[in-house]
Short mmCIF file of C-alpha atoms and ligand atoms in Angstrom, two decimals:
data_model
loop_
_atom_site.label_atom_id
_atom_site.label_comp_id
_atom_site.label_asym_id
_atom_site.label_seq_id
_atom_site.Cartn_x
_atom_site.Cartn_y
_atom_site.Cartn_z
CA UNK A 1 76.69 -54.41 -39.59
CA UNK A 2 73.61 -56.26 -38.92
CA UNK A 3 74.01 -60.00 -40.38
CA UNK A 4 71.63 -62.45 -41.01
CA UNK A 5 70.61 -66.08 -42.01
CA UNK A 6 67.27 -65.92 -44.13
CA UNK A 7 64.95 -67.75 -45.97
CA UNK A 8 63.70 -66.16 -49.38
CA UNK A 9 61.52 -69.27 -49.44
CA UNK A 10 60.48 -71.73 -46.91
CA UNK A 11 62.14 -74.52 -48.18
CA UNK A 12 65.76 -73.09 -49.23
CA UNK A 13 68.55 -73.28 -46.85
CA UNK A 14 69.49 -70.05 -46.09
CA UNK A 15 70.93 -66.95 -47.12
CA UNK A 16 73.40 -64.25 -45.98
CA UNK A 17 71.73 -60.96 -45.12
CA UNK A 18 72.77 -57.10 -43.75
CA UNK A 19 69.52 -56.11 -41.67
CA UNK A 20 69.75 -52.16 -42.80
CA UNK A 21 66.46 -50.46 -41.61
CA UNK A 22 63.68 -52.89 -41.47
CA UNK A 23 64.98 -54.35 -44.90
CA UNK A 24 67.24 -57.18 -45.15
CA UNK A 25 69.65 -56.92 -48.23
CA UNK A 26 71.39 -60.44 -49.67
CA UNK A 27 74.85 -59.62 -49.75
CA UNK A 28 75.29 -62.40 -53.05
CA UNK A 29 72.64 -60.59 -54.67
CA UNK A 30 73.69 -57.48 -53.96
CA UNK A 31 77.82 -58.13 -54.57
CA UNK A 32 76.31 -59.55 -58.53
CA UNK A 33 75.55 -56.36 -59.37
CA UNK A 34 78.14 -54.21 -57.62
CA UNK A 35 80.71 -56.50 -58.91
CA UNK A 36 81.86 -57.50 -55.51
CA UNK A 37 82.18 -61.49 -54.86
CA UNK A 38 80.37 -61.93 -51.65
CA UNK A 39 79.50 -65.52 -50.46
CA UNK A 40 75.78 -66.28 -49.72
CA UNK A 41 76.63 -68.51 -46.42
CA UNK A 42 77.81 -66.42 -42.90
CA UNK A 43 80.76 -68.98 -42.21
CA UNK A 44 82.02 -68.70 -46.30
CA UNK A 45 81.73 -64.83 -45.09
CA UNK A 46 83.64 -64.83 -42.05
CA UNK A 47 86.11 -66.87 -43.53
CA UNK A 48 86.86 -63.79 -45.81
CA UNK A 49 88.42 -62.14 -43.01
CA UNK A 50 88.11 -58.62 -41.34
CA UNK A 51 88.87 -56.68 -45.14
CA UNK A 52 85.22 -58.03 -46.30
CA UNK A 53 83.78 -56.51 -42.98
CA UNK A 54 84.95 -53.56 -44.02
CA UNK A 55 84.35 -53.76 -47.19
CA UNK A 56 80.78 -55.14 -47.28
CA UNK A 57 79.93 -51.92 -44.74
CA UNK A 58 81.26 -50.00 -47.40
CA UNK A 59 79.20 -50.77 -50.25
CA UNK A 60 75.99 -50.79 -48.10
CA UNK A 61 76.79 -46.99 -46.99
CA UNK A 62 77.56 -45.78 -50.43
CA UNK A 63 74.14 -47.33 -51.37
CA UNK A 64 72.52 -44.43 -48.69
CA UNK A 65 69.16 -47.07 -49.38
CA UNK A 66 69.22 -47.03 -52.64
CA UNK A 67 69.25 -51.19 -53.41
CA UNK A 68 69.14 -52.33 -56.45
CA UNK A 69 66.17 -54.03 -57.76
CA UNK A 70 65.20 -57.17 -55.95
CA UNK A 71 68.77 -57.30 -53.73
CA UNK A 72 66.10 -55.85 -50.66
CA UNK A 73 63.27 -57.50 -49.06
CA UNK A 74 60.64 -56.67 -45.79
CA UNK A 75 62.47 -57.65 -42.61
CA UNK A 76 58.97 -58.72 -41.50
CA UNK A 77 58.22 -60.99 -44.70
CA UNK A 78 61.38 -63.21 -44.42
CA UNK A 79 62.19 -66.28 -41.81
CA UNK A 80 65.43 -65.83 -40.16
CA UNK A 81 67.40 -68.45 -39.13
CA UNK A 82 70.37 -68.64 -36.47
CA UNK A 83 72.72 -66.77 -37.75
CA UNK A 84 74.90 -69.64 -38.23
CA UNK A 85 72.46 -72.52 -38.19
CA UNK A 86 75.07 -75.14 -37.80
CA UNK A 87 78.80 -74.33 -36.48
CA UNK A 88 81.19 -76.09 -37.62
CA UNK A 89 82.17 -77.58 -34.29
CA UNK A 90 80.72 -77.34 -30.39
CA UNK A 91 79.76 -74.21 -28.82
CA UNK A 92 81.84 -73.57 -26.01
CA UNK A 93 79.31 -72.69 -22.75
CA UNK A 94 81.10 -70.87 -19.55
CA UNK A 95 79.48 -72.01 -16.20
CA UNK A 96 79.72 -70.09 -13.20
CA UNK A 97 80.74 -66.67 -15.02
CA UNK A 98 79.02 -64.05 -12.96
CA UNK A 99 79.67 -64.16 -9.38
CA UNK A 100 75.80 -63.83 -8.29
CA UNK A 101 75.09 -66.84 -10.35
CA UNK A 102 77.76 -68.70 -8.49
CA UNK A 103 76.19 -67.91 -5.40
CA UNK A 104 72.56 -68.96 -6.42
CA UNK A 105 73.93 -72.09 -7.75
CA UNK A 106 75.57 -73.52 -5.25
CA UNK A 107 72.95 -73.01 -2.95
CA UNK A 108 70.39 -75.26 -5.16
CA UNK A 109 72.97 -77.34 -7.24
CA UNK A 110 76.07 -79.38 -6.75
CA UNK A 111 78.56 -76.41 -7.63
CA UNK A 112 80.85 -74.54 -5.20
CA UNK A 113 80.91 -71.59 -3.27
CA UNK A 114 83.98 -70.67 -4.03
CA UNK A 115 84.75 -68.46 -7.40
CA UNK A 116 86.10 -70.41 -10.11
CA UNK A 117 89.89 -70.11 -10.29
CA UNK A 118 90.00 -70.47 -13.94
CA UNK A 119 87.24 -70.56 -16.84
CA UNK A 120 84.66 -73.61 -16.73
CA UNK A 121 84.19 -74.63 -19.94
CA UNK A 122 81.68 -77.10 -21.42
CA UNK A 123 80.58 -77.66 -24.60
CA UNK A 124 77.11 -77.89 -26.70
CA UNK A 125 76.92 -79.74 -29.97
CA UNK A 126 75.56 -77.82 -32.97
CA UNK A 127 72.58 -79.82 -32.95
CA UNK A 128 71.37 -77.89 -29.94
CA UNK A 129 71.19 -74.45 -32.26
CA UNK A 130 67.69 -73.15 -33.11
CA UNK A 131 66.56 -69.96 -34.57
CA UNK A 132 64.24 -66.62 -32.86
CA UNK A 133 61.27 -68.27 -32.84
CA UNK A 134 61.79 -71.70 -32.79
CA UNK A 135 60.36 -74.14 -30.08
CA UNK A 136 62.19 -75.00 -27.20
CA UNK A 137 61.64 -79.08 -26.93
CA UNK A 138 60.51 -80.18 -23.36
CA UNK A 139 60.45 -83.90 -23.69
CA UNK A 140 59.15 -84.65 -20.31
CA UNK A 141 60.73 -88.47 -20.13
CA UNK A 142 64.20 -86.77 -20.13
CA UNK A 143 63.14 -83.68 -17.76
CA UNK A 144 61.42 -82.10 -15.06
CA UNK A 145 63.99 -79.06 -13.95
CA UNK A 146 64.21 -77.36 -17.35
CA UNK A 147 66.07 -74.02 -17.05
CA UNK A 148 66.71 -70.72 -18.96
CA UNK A 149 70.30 -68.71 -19.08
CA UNK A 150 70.53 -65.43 -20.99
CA UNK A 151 73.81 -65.25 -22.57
CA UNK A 152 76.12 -62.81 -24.77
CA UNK A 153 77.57 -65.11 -27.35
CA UNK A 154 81.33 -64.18 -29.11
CA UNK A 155 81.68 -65.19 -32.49
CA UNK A 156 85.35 -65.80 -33.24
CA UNK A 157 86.61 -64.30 -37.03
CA UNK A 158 90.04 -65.52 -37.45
CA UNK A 159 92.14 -68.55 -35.93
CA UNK A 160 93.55 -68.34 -32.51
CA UNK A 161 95.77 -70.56 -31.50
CA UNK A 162 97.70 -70.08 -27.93
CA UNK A 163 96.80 -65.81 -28.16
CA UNK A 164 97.52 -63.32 -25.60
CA UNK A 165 94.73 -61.95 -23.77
CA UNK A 166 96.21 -58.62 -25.20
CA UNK A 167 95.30 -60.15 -28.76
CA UNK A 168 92.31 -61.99 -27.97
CA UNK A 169 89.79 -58.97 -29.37
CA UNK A 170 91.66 -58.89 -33.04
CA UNK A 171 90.11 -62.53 -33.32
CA UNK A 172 86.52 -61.73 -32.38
CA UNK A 173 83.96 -61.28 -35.46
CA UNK A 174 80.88 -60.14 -33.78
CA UNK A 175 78.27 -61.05 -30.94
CA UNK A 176 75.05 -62.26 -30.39
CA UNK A 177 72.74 -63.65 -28.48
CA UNK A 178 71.85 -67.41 -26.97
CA UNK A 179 69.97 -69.36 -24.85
CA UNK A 180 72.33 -71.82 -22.59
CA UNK A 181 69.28 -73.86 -22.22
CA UNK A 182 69.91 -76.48 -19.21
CA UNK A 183 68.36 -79.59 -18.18
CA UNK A 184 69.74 -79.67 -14.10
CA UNK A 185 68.72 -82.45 -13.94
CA UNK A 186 70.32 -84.41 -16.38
CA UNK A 187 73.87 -83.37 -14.85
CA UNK A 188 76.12 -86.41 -14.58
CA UNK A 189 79.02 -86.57 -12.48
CA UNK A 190 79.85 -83.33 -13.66
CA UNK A 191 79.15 -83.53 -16.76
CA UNK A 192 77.34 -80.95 -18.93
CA UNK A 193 76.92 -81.90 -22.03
CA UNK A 194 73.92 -84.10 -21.75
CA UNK A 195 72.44 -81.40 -19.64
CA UNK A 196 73.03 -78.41 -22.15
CA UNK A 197 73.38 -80.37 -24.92
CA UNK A 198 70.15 -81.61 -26.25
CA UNK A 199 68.15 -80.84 -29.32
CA UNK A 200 66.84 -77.18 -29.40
CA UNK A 201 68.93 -76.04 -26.25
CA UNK A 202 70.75 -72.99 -28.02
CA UNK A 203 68.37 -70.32 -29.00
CA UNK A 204 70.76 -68.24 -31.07
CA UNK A 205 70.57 -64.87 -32.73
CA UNK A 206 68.56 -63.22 -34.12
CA UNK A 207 71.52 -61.86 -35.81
CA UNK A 208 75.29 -61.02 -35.40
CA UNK A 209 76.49 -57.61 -35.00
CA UNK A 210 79.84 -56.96 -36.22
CA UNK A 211 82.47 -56.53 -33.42
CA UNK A 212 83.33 -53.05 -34.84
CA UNK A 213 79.91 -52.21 -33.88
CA UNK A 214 80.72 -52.79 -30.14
CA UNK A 215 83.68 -51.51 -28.98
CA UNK A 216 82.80 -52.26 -25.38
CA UNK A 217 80.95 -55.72 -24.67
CA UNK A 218 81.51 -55.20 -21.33
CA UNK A 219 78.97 -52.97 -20.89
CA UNK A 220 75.57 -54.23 -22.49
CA UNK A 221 72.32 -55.12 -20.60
CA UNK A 222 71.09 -58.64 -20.88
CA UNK A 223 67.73 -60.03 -19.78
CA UNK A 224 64.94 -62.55 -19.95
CA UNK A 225 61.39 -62.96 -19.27
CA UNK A 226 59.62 -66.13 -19.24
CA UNK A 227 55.71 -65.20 -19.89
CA UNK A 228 56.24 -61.73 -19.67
CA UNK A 229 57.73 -62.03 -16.30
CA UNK A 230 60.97 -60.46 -16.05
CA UNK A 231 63.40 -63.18 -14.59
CA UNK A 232 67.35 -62.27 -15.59
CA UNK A 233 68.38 -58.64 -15.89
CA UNK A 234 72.52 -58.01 -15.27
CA UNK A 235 75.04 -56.42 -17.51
CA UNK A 236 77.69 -58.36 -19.02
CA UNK A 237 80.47 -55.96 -16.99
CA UNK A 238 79.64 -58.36 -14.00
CA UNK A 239 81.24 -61.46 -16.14
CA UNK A 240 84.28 -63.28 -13.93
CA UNK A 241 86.04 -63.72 -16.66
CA UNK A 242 85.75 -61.20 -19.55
CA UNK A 243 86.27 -62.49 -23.22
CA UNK A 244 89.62 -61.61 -23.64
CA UNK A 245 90.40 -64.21 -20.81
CA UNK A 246 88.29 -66.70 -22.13
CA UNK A 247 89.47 -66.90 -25.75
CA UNK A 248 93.15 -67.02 -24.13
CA UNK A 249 92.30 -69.41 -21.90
CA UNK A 250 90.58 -71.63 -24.62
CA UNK A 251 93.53 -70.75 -27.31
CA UNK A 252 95.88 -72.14 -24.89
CA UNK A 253 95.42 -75.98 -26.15
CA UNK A 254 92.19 -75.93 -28.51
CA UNK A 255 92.27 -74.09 -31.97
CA UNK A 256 89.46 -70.98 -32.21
CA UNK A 257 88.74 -71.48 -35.95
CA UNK A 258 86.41 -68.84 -37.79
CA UNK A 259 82.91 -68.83 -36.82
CA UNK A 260 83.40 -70.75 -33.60
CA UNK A 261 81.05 -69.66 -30.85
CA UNK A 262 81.96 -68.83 -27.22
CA UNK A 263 78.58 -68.56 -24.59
CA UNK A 264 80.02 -66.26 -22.00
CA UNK A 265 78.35 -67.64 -19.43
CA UNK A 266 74.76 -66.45 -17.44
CA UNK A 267 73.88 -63.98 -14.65
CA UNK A 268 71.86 -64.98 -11.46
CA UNK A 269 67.57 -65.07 -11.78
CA UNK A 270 67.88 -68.77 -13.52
CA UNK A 271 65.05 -71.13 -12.47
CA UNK A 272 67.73 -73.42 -10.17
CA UNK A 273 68.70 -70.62 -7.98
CA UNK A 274 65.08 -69.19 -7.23
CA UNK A 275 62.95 -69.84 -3.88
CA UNK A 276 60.85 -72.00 -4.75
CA UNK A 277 62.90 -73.06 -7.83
CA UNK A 278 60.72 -73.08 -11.17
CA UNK A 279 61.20 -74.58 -14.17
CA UNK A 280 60.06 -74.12 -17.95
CA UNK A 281 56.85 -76.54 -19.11
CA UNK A 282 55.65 -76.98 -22.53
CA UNK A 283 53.56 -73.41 -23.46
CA UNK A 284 55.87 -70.81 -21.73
CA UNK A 285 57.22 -68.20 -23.72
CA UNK A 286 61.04 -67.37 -23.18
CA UNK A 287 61.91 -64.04 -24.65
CA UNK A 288 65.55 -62.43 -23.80
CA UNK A 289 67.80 -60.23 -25.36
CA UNK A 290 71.00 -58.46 -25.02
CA UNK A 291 71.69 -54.54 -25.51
CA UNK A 292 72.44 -53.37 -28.97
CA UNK A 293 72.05 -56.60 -30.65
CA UNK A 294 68.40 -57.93 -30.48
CA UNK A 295 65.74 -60.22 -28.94
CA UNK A 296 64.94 -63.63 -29.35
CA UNK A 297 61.19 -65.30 -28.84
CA UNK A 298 61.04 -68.83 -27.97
CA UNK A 299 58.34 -71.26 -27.03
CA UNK A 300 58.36 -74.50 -25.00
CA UNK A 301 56.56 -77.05 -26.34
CA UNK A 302 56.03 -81.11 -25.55
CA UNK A 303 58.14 -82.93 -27.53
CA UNK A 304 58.93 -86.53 -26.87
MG1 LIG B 401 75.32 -71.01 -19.27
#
C-alpha cells in the first residue's frame, strides 16, 4: 500500500489515506462502513502492527474500486501532508553512507577520507519535517552554504531493541522519501544537529509505501534536480551500510519504537562536493524522488 497524510479541509489536521489509482481512500471512513476499526492517524496505524497491513490491503483489494460513497476523493483535490507530520522522536540522519559522497566530502568539508568504520549517526528534530510542496526556509542570517541530500527514508513498524541484523527487516514498516537538508555551514565541532536540524530541513514523503511492497530496497534509483537541473542520481545498492546494519547498529543501545524514521544517508552530486560548490537561494526549486515510491517538490524561499 500507498499511505498518506491528507487534508479533507485546509484547516483539519490530517487524515490517514491508501493512494489507490489517483484516488485517495480514508481508511476511518472506509473501516465505518466495512466494520473494520481503522485509526485515522499513520502512527495510531502503525502501532496496529503488521496484521492491519495485511489486513487493510485486504479490504482495499476486495473493493476492486468500488468505494463506498464519500470514503474516496481526487488525489489532485486534496493537500497531503508528510506522511507522519510529526514523529514522535528525532529522525535519525546517516552521514557519509555512500562511498562517492565520502570522497566529495572530504575534499570540500572537514570529514575524512577514510570509510566510516561504523554507522554515523546524527539526529534531526521533528520540527525539521515538512510536506511535498512545502517551502524550504533560507533564512540568510543563519546561512550562506545551503545544501540538498536525496535520501531513502526507513520507517520502523515494531520495537527493536538490541536486534540482529538477521532480524532487522521484520521491524521495518515501509519507506519513503526525504530531504537531509544541510546548512555546512552551521557545523560545530562536529556537530550536526544545528546544521540539519533547523525548521523545514526534512522534506518528507509524499507517502509511505508498505515494506511488503519492496522486497529489495537495495536496489531503487534516487535523484534530485534543483531547477530542473539534474544534480544527484545513484541507487541505494551503493549505501555503506545497508539498513539491516543500521537498525542493528542503532538497536544496540537506543530503542526503535513504531514509526521512528531512519535517513539512510545521501549519494555524491550535493552542492559541498561540486567544483565550484553551489548552494540553494531563496526561489530554487528542489524536486527529488526515489524509485517506486514518489517525488517530492520543494521551494526555497527567504525566510528570516
Ligand atoms: Mg544526509
Amino acid at each position: 500500500m500507498k499511505l498518506v497524510t491528507y487534508r479533507k479541509h485546509p484547516a483539519d489536521s490530517g487524515h490517514l489515506g491508501a493512494i489507490v489509482g489517483d484516488l485517495v481512500v480514508d481508511l476511518e471512513e472506509l473501516g465505518m462502513i466495512t466494520g473494520d476499526a481503522l485509526p485515522g492517524d499513520m502512527l495510531d496505524f502503525i502501532d496496529l502492527g503488521p496484521q492491519a497491513v495485511e489486513q487493510t490491503a485486504a479490504i482495499l483489494e476486495d473493493l476492486d474500486g468500488a468505494f463506498p460513497l464519500g470514503t474516496a476523493r481526487p488525489l489532485a483535490n486534496v493537500t497531503l501532508l508528510a506522511p507522519i507530520p510529526r514523529t514522535r522522536k528525532n529522525v535519525f540522519g546517516i552521514g557519509l553512507n555512500y562511498v562517492e559522497h565520502v570522497n566529495e566530502s572530504a575534499k570540500s568539508l572537514d570529514t575524512s577520507i577514510e570509510l566510516p568504520k561504523q554507522p554515523v549517526v546524527f539526529s534531526k528534530p521533528p520540527t525539521t519535517i515538512i510536506a511535498d510542496g512545502d517551502p524550504i526556509r533560507h533564512d540568510g542570517a543563519l546561512t550562506q552554504q545551503l545544501d540538498w541530500e536525496v535520501e531513502l527514508a526507513a520507517i520502523i513498524g515494531t520495537r527493536a531493541r538490541h536486534v540482529s541484523e538477521d532480524e532487522a527487516m521484520r521491524h521495518v514498516f515501509g519507506y519513503s522519501v526525504m530531504v537531509d537538508v544541510s546548512a555546512r555551514d552551521n557545523r560545530r565541532a562536529g556537530q550536526w544537529i544545528v546544521s540539519k536540524g533547523m525548521d523545514s530541513y526534512a522534506p518528507f514523503g509524499p507517502c509511505i509505501v508498505t515494506a511488503d511492497e519492496i522486497p529489495d530496497p537495495h536496489n531503487l534509483e534516487l535523484w534530485l534536480t534543483k531547477n530542473g537541473e539534474e544534480k544527484q542520481r545513484s541507487n541505494t545498492k551503493n549505501m555503506l551500510f545497508k539498513i539491516p546494519t543500521l537498525i542493528s547498529d542503532i538497536s544496540a543501545g537506543i530503542t526503535l519504537e513504531p514509526g521512528d524514521v531512519i535517513a539512510t544517508g545521501t549519494p555524491e552530486g550535493v552542492g559541498a562536493g561540486r567544483d565550484p560548490q553551489e548552494w540553494m537561494w531563496p526561489g530554487d526549486l528542489i524536486r527529488c524522488g526515489v524509485e517506486g515510491i514518489g517525488t517530492l517538490t520543494n521551494p526555497v524561499v527567504r525566510a528570516g
